[in-house]
């Protein structure tokens, strides 16, 4: 069982995805659990403020330390072993090997920043800074979903075929999936390669090996 506790101001942006398709199935089968913490509940003052202007000036608002620390500590009080992930464009670029490693642990807290950034001291409570790529998103929710999806699908029993995740793209090193075809044999003149119709398993395996992509 893997658990993700997501600290966010926008639970409604996350829920539809996590309640659909394979993520829903993983929960139903007791293989994954998703929990939400509303950062607003840890906000300060009558407006439950979670952000403030930067010292030294500059545009935008930054996530404040107090609500973030209090929210994370409320989760860690129940499970001190939970590891904290911060999606940030300056983190380590996420890849399949990291997804495989993460799939072996039990409880992650994902802090979804919003606004223009966060107080640097927040990093002292973070275990992993993760970037989804060299572009800037408005918040951590989309990265959280991508991290969760890529990890949960590797949990044995989540995908349909026992070995789907094992034989598929990336899983045995840097092999990308080979091209695949289903019916019809001829679609608008585009034909399925003859070897795949041959029933010769040795030749098929060879063809697939030859046509597997490689990551740069
Ligand atoms: N937050 C904003 N942009 C991001 C990115 N590219 N990766 C992870 N978190 C982000």
PDB file of C-alpha atoms and ligand atoms in Angstrom:
ATOM      1  CA  UNK A   1       0.000   0.000   0.000  1.00  0.00           C
ATOM      2  CA  UNK A   2       1.403   3.375  -1.019  1.00  0.00           C
ATOM      3  CA  UNK A   3      -0.037   6.573   0.387  1.00  0.00           C
ATOM      4  CA  UNK A   4       0.149  10.133  -0.896  1.00  0.00           C
ATOM      5  CA  UNK A   5      -0.946  12.985   1.335  1.00  0.00           C
ATOM      6  CA  UNK A   6      -1.320  16.075  -0.806  1.00  0.00           C
ATOM      7  CA  UNK A   7      -1.133  19.482   0.815  1.00  0.00           C
ATOM      8  CA  UNK A   8      -2.944  21.882  -1.498  1.00  0.00           C
ATOM      9  CA  UNK A   9      -5.302  24.820  -1.779  1.00  0.00           C
ATOM     10  CA  UNK A  10      -6.928  23.216  -4.832  1.00  0.00           C
ATOM     11  CA  UNK A  11      -8.093  19.746  -3.930  1.00  0.00           C
ATOM     12  CA  UNK A  12     -10.863  20.065  -6.518  1.00  0.00           C
ATOM     13  CA  UNK A  13      -8.214  20.210  -9.260  1.00  0.00           C
ATOM     14  CA  UNK A  14      -6.722  16.876  -8.144  1.00  0.00           C
ATOM     15  CA  UNK A  15      -9.700  14.763  -7.199  1.00  0.00           C
ATOM     16  CA  UNK A  16     -11.214  14.033 -10.629  1.00  0.00           C
ATOM     17  CA  UNK A  17      -8.001  12.493 -11.904  1.00  0.00           C
ATOM     18  CA  UNK A  18      -7.301  10.470  -8.780  1.00  0.00           C
ATOM     19  CA  UNK A  19     -10.871   9.153  -8.809  1.00  0.00           C
ATOM     20  CA  UNK A  20     -10.668   7.956 -12.419  1.00  0.00           C
ATOM     21  CA  UNK A  21      -9.276   5.009 -14.308  1.00  0.00           C
ATOM     22  CA  UNK A  22      -6.175   3.309 -12.916  1.00  0.00           C
ATOM     23  CA  UNK A  23      -5.796   5.592  -9.893  1.00  0.00           C
ATOM     24  CA  UNK A  24      -9.360   4.793  -8.843  1.00  0.00           C
ATOM     25  CA  UNK A  25      -8.681   1.104  -9.409  1.00  0.00           C
ATOM     26  CA  UNK A  26      -5.528   1.226  -7.291  1.00  0.00           C
ATOM     27  CA  UNK A  27      -7.521   2.737  -4.424  1.00  0.00           C
ATOM     28  CA  UNK A  28     -10.361   0.251  -4.831  1.00  0.00           C
ATOM     29  CA  UNK A  29      -7.920  -2.656  -4.711  1.00  0.00           C
ATOM     30  CA  UNK A  30      -6.310  -1.268  -1.546  1.00  0.00           C
ATOM     31  CA  UNK A  31      -2.986  -0.703  -3.311  1.00  0.00           C
ATOM     32  CA  UNK A  32      -2.931   3.101  -2.997  1.00  0.00           C
ATOM     33  CA  UNK A  33      -4.466   5.761  -0.811  1.00  0.00           C
ATOM     34  CA  UNK A  34      -4.790   9.494  -1.503  1.00  0.00           C
ATOM     35  CA  UNK A  35      -5.394  11.939   1.282  1.00  0.00           C
ATOM     36  CA  UNK A  36      -5.755  15.724   1.114  1.00  0.00           C
ATOM     37  CA  UNK A  37      -4.764  18.420   3.564  1.00  0.00           C
ATOM     38  CA  UNK A  38      -6.210  21.871   2.984  1.00  0.00           C
ATOM     39  CA  UNK A  39      -3.348  24.320   3.456  1.00  0.00           C
ATOM     40  CA  UNK A  40      -5.928  27.053   4.129  1.00  0.00           C
ATOM     41  CA  UNK A  41      -6.805  25.357   7.412  1.00  0.00           C
ATOM     42  CA  UNK A  42      -3.303  26.188   8.587  1.00  0.00           C
ATOM     43  CA  UNK A  43      -3.477  29.795   7.342  1.00  0.00           C
ATOM     44  CA  UNK A  44      -2.795  32.718   9.640  1.00  0.00           C
ATOM     45  CA  UNK A  45      -5.184  35.370  10.949  1.00  0.00           C
ATOM     46  CA  UNK A  46      -8.849  35.909  10.219  1.00  0.00           C
ATOM     47  CA  UNK A  47      -8.256  35.454   6.485  1.00  0.00           C
ATOM     48  CA  UNK A  48      -6.270  32.273   7.003  1.00  0.00           C
ATOM     49  CA  UNK A  49      -3.501  33.772   4.942  1.00  0.00           C
ATOM     50  CA  UNK A  50      -0.869  31.383   3.582  1.00  0.00           C
ATOM     51  CA  UNK A  51       1.310  33.841   1.668  1.00  0.00           C
ATOM     52  CA  UNK A  52       3.024  37.198   2.023  1.00  0.00           C
ATOM     53  CA  UNK A  53       5.188  39.696   0.127  1.00  0.00           C
ATOM     54  CA  UNK A  54       8.928  38.992  -0.269  1.00  0.00           C
ATOM     55  CA  UNK A  55      11.549  40.714   1.898  1.00  0.00           C
ATOM     56  CA  UNK A  56      13.697  42.922  -0.292  1.00  0.00           C
ATOM     57  CA  UNK A  57      10.784  43.672  -2.586  1.00  0.00           C
ATOM     58  CA  UNK A  58       9.723  42.116  -5.845  1.00  0.00           C
ATOM     59  CA  UNK A  59       6.567  40.961  -7.513  1.00  0.00           C
ATOM     60  CA  UNK A  60       4.183  38.418  -6.205  1.00  0.00           C
ATOM     61  CA  UNK A  61       3.519  36.582  -3.010  1.00  0.00           C
ATOM     62  CA  UNK A  62       5.419  33.747  -1.354  1.00  0.00           C
ATOM     63  CA  UNK A  63       4.126  30.776   0.600  1.00  0.00           C
ATOM     64  CA  UNK A  64       4.844  31.428   4.277  1.00  0.00           C
ATOM     65  CA  UNK A  65       6.706  29.065   6.555  1.00  0.00           C
ATOM     66  CA  UNK A  66       4.174  28.750   9.390  1.00  0.00           C
ATOM     67  CA  UNK A  67       1.200  27.283   7.492  1.00  0.00           C
ATOM     68  CA  UNK A  68       3.449  24.929   5.526  1.00  0.00           C
ATOM     69  CA  UNK A  69       5.397  23.665   8.548  1.00  0.00           C
ATOM     70  CA  UNK A  70       2.223  23.266  10.593  1.00  0.00           C
ATOM     71  CA  UNK A  71       0.484  21.363   7.795  1.00  0.00           C
ATOM     72  CA  UNK A  72       3.441  19.036   7.230  1.00  0.00           C
ATOM     73  CA  UNK A  73       3.961  18.495  10.950  1.00  0.00           C
ATOM     74  CA  UNK A  74       0.287  17.611  11.390  1.00  0.00           C
ATOM     75  CA  UNK A  75       0.778  14.757   8.916  1.00  0.00           C
ATOM     76  CA  UNK A  76       4.143  13.710  10.334  1.00  0.00           C
ATOM     77  CA  UNK A  77       2.686  13.603  13.850  1.00  0.00           C
ATOM     78  CA  UNK A  78       0.682  10.578  12.670  1.00  0.00           C
ATOM     79  CA  UNK A  79       3.423   9.111  10.480  1.00  0.00           C
ATOM     80  CA  UNK A  80       6.941  10.395  11.186  1.00  0.00           C
ATOM     81  CA  UNK A  81       8.319   8.248   8.374  1.00  0.00           C
ATOM     82  CA  UNK A  82       6.438  10.173   5.653  1.00  0.00           C
ATOM     83  CA  UNK A  83       8.765  11.835   3.141  1.00  0.00           C
ATOM     84  CA  UNK A  84       8.083  15.325   1.797  1.00  0.00           C
ATOM     85  CA  UNK A  85       8.100  16.066  -1.935  1.00  0.00           C
ATOM     86  CA  UNK A  86       8.145  19.631  -3.236  1.00  0.00           C
ATOM     87  CA  UNK A  87       7.354  20.077  -6.933  1.00  0.00           C
ATOM     88  CA  UNK A  88       9.476  22.975  -8.152  1.00  0.00           C
ATOM     89  CA  UNK A  89      10.953  23.923 -11.529  1.00  0.00           C
ATOM     90  CA  UNK A  90      14.408  24.025  -9.895  1.00  0.00           C
ATOM     91  CA  UNK A  91      14.229  20.453  -8.591  1.00  0.00           C
ATOM     92  CA  UNK A  92      15.746  17.234  -9.912  1.00  0.00           C
ATOM     93  CA  UNK A  93      14.150  16.304 -13.237  1.00  0.00           C
ATOM     94  CA  UNK A  94      11.719  13.429 -12.692  1.00  0.00           C
ATOM     95  CA  UNK A  95      12.381  10.199 -14.574  1.00  0.00           C
ATOM     96  CA  UNK A  96      11.348   6.552 -14.679  1.00  0.00           C
ATOM     97  CA  UNK A  97      14.176   5.372 -12.458  1.00  0.00           C
ATOM     98  CA  UNK A  98      13.053   7.799  -9.744  1.00  0.00           C
ATOM     99  CA  UNK A  99       9.454   6.614 -10.158  1.00  0.00           C
ATOM    100  CA  UNK A 100      10.638   3.026  -9.610  1.00  0.00           C
ATOM    101  CA  UNK A 101      12.520   3.991  -6.461  1.00  0.00           C
ATOM    102  CA  UNK A 102       9.574   5.953  -5.091  1.00  0.00           C
ATOM    103  CA  UNK A 103       7.233   3.010  -5.731  1.00  0.00           C
ATOM    104  CA  UNK A 104       9.136   1.097  -3.055  1.00  0.00           C
ATOM    105  CA  UNK A 105       8.268   3.424  -0.177  1.00  0.00           C
ATOM    106  CA  UNK A 106       5.069   3.865   1.720  1.00  0.00           C
ATOM    107  CA  UNK A 107       4.035   7.413   2.456  1.00  0.00           C
ATOM    108  CA  UNK A 108       4.764  10.648   0.665  1.00  0.00           C
ATOM    109  CA  UNK A 109       3.558  14.123   1.478  1.00  0.00           C
ATOM    110  CA  UNK A 110       3.393  16.321  -1.623  1.00  0.00           C
ATOM    111  CA  UNK A 111       3.365  20.044  -0.917  1.00  0.00           C
ATOM    112  CA  UNK A 112       1.787  21.939  -3.818  1.00  0.00           C
ATOM    113  CA  UNK A 113       3.091  25.506  -3.878  1.00  0.00           C
ATOM    114  CA  UNK A 114       1.122  28.217  -5.584  1.00  0.00           C
ATOM    115  CA  UNK A 115       1.531  31.895  -6.119  1.00  0.00           C
ATOM    116  CA  UNK A 116       4.967  33.051  -7.193  1.00  0.00           C
ATOM    117  CA  UNK A 117       7.010  30.841  -4.955  1.00  0.00           C
ATOM    118  CA  UNK A 118       7.851  29.869  -1.401  1.00  0.00           C
ATOM    119  CA  UNK A 119       9.974  31.032   1.509  1.00  0.00           C
ATOM    120  CA  UNK A 120      13.367  29.361   1.062  1.00  0.00           C
ATOM    121  CA  UNK A 121      13.304  28.063   4.647  1.00  0.00           C
ATOM    122  CA  UNK A 122      10.539  25.672   3.611  1.00  0.00           C
ATOM    123  CA  UNK A 123      13.259  23.593   1.933  1.00  0.00           C
ATOM    124  CA  UNK A 124      14.532  22.582   5.377  1.00  0.00           C
ATOM    125  CA  UNK A 125      11.475  20.345   5.818  1.00  0.00           C
ATOM    126  CA  UNK A 126      11.550  18.939   2.266  1.00  0.00           C
ATOM    127  CA  UNK A 127      13.136  15.590   1.341  1.00  0.00           C
ATOM    128  CA  UNK A 128      12.822  15.742  -2.460  1.00  0.00           C
ATOM    129  CA  UNK A 129      12.657  18.756  -4.798  1.00  0.00           C
ATOM    130  CA  UNK A 130      11.244  17.490  -8.072  1.00  0.00           C
ATOM    131  CA  UNK A 131      10.907  19.226 -11.426  1.00  0.00           C
ATOM    132  CA  UNK A 132       8.739  17.926 -14.229  1.00  0.00           C
ATOM    133  CA  UNK A 133      10.798  19.787 -16.816  1.00  0.00           C
ATOM    134  CA  UNK A 134      12.279  23.079 -17.795  1.00  0.00           C
ATOM    135  CA  UNK A 135       9.099  25.116 -17.924  1.00  0.00           C
ATOM    136  CA  UNK A 136       7.070  26.899 -15.284  1.00  0.00           C
ATOM    137  CA  UNK A 137       3.567  25.874 -14.205  1.00  0.00           C
ATOM    138  CA  UNK A 138       1.211  27.901 -12.022  1.00  0.00           C
ATOM    139  CA  UNK A 139       1.262  25.402  -9.171  1.00  0.00           C
ATOM    140  CA  UNK A 140       2.288  22.013  -7.882  1.00  0.00           C
ATOM    141  CA  UNK A 141      -0.965  20.194  -8.622  1.00  0.00           C
ATOM    142  CA  UNK A 142      -0.168  18.993 -12.152  1.00  0.00           C
ATOM    143  CA  UNK A 143       3.336  17.845 -11.134  1.00  0.00           C
ATOM    144  CA  UNK A 144       1.788  16.056  -8.131  1.00  0.00           C
ATOM    145  CA  UNK A 145      -0.576  14.150 -10.425  1.00  0.00           C
ATOM    146  CA  UNK A 146       2.223  13.171 -12.784  1.00  0.00           C
ATOM    147  CA  UNK A 147       4.459  11.985  -9.957  1.00  0.00           C
ATOM    148  CA  UNK A 148       1.604  10.003  -8.392  1.00  0.00           C
ATOM    149  CA  UNK A 149       0.468   8.457 -11.688  1.00  0.00           C
ATOM    150  CA  UNK A 150       3.960   7.368 -12.719  1.00  0.00           C
ATOM    151  CA  UNK A 151       4.609   5.805  -9.295  1.00  0.00           C
ATOM    152  CA  UNK A 152       1.246   4.143  -8.656  1.00  0.00           C
ATOM    153  CA  UNK A 153       1.161   2.364 -12.028  1.00  0.00           C
ATOM    154  CA  UNK A 154       4.364   0.545 -11.008  1.00  0.00           C
ATOM    155  CA  UNK A 155       2.774  -0.965  -7.897  1.00  0.00           C
ATOM    156  CA  UNK A 156       2.219  -4.674  -8.625  1.00  0.00           C
ATOM    157  CA  UNK A 157      -1.473  -5.344  -9.299  1.00  0.00           C
ATOM    158  CA  UNK A 158      -2.388  -1.841 -10.504  1.00  0.00           C
ATOM    159  CA  UNK A 159      -2.060  -2.483 -14.234  1.00  0.00           C
ATOM    160  CA  UNK A 160      -4.152  -5.196 -15.868  1.00  0.00           C
ATOM    161  CA  UNK A 161      -1.584  -7.687 -17.179  1.00  0.00           C
ATOM    162  CA  UNK A 162       0.790  -8.936 -14.510  1.00  0.00           C
ATOM    163  CA  UNK A 163       3.796  -7.906 -16.540  1.00  0.00           C
ATOM    164  CA  UNK A 164       2.482  -4.821 -18.372  1.00  0.00           C
ATOM    165  CA  UNK A 165       4.551  -2.391 -16.336  1.00  0.00           C
ATOM    166  CA  UNK A 166       7.593  -4.645 -16.454  1.00  0.00           C
ATOM    167  CA  UNK A 167       7.802  -5.172 -20.190  1.00  0.00           C
ATOM    168  CA  UNK A 168       6.709  -1.760 -21.198  1.00  0.00           C
ATOM    169  CA  UNK A 169       8.589   1.412 -22.083  1.00  0.00           C
ATOM    170  CA  UNK A 170      11.478   2.417 -19.845  1.00  0.00           C
ATOM    171  CA  UNK A 171      11.067  -0.369 -17.355  1.00  0.00           C
ATOM    172  CA  UNK A 172      14.159  -2.410 -18.198  1.00  0.00           C
ATOM    173  CA  UNK A 173      16.574   0.431 -18.488  1.00  0.00           C
ATOM    174  CA  UNK A 174      16.222   2.872 -21.312  1.00  0.00           C
ATOM    175  CA  UNK A 175      14.277   0.779 -23.797  1.00  0.00           C
ATOM    176  CA  UNK A 176      11.287   2.516 -25.276  1.00  0.00           C
ATOM    177  CA  UNK A 177       8.327   0.455 -26.309  1.00  0.00           C
ATOM    178  CA  UNK A 178       8.268  -1.156 -29.750  1.00  0.00           C
ATOM    179  CA  UNK A 179       5.512  -0.185 -32.207  1.00  0.00           C
ATOM    180  CA  UNK A 180       2.261  -2.115 -31.714  1.00  0.00           C
ATOM    181  CA  UNK A 181      -0.771  -2.762 -33.903  1.00  0.00           C
ATOM    182  CA  UNK A 182      -4.271  -4.098 -33.463  1.00  0.00           C
ATOM    183  CA  UNK A 183      -7.074  -4.821 -35.956  1.00  0.00           C
ATOM    184  CA  UNK A 184      -7.590  -4.165 -38.828  1.00  0.00           C
ATOM    185  CA  UNK A 185      -4.563  -5.592 -40.688  1.00  0.00           C
ATOM    186  CA  UNK A 186      -4.939  -2.924 -43.355  1.00  0.00           C
ATOM    187  CA  UNK A 187      -6.164   0.514 -42.374  1.00  0.00           C
ATOM    188  CA  UNK A 188      -6.433   2.927 -45.314  1.00  0.00           C
ATOM    189  CA  UNK A 189      -3.496   1.229 -46.996  1.00  0.00           C
ATOM    190  CA  UNK A 190      -1.333   1.248 -43.857  1.00  0.00           C
ATOM    191  CA  UNK A 191      -0.480  -2.399 -43.265  1.00  0.00           C
ATOM    192  CA  UNK A 192       0.567  -4.233 -40.118  1.00  0.00           C
ATOM    193  CA  UNK A 193       4.176  -5.489 -40.569  1.00  0.00           C
ATOM    194  CA  UNK A 194       4.075  -9.008 -41.996  1.00  0.00           C
ATOM    195  CA  UNK A 195       6.255 -10.522 -39.256  1.00  0.00           C
ATOM    196  CA  UNK A 196       3.666  -9.719 -36.580  1.00  0.00           C
ATOM    197  CA  UNK A 197       1.106 -11.833 -38.456  1.00  0.00           C
ATOM    198  CA  UNK A 198       3.539 -14.731 -38.930  1.00  0.00           C
ATOM    199  CA  UNK A 199       3.032 -16.482 -35.587  1.00  0.00           C
ATOM    200  CA  UNK A 200       6.842 -16.917 -35.414  1.00  0.00           C
ATOM    201  CA  UNK A 201       7.582 -15.853 -31.852  1.00  0.00           C
ATOM    202  CA  UNK A 202      11.327 -15.790 -32.316  1.00  0.00           C
ATOM    203  CA  UNK A 203      11.078 -13.508 -35.354  1.00  0.00           C
ATOM    204  CA  UNK A 204       8.501 -11.318 -33.583  1.00  0.00           C
ATOM    205  CA  UNK A 205      10.765 -10.896 -30.543  1.00  0.00           C
ATOM    206  CA  UNK A 206      13.685 -10.037 -32.838  1.00  0.00           C
ATOM    207  CA  UNK A 207      11.601  -7.474 -34.757  1.00  0.00           C
ATOM    208  CA  UNK A 208      10.420  -5.884 -31.512  1.00  0.00           C
ATOM    209  CA  UNK A 209      13.947  -5.667 -30.164  1.00  0.00           C
ATOM    210  CA  UNK A 210      15.120  -4.040 -33.417  1.00  0.00           C
ATOM    211  CA  UNK A 211      12.276  -1.539 -33.323  1.00  0.00           C
ATOM    212  CA  UNK A 212      12.499  -0.511 -29.664  1.00  0.00           C
ATOM    213  CA  UNK A 213      13.394   3.109 -29.182  1.00  0.00           C
ATOM    214  CA  UNK A 214      16.180   4.301 -26.901  1.00  0.00           C
ATOM    215  CA  UNK A 215      16.156   7.259 -24.592  1.00  0.00           C
ATOM    216  CA  UNK A 216      18.772   9.855 -25.564  1.00  0.00           C
TER     217      UNK A 216
HETATM  218  N1  LIG B   1       6.032  24.091 -10.377  1.00  0.00           N
HETATM  219  C1  LIG B   1       6.012  25.007 -11.350  1.00  0.00           C
HETATM  220  N2  LIG B   1       6.635  24.553 -12.446  1.00  0.00           N
HETATM  221  C2  LIG B   1       7.063  23.294 -12.169  1.00  0.00           C
HETATM  222  C3  LIG B   1       7.772  22.291 -12.882  1.00  0.00           C
HETATM  223  N3  LIG B   1       8.193  22.471 -14.127  1.00  0.00           N
HETATM  224  N4  LIG B   1       8.031  21.136 -12.253  1.00  0.00           N
HETATM  225  C4  LIG B   1       7.627  20.933 -10.985  1.00  0.00           C
HETATM  226  N5  LIG B   1       6.977  21.840 -10.254  1.00  0.00           N
HETATM  227  C5  LIG B   1       6.682  23.006 -10.837  1.00  0.00           C
END
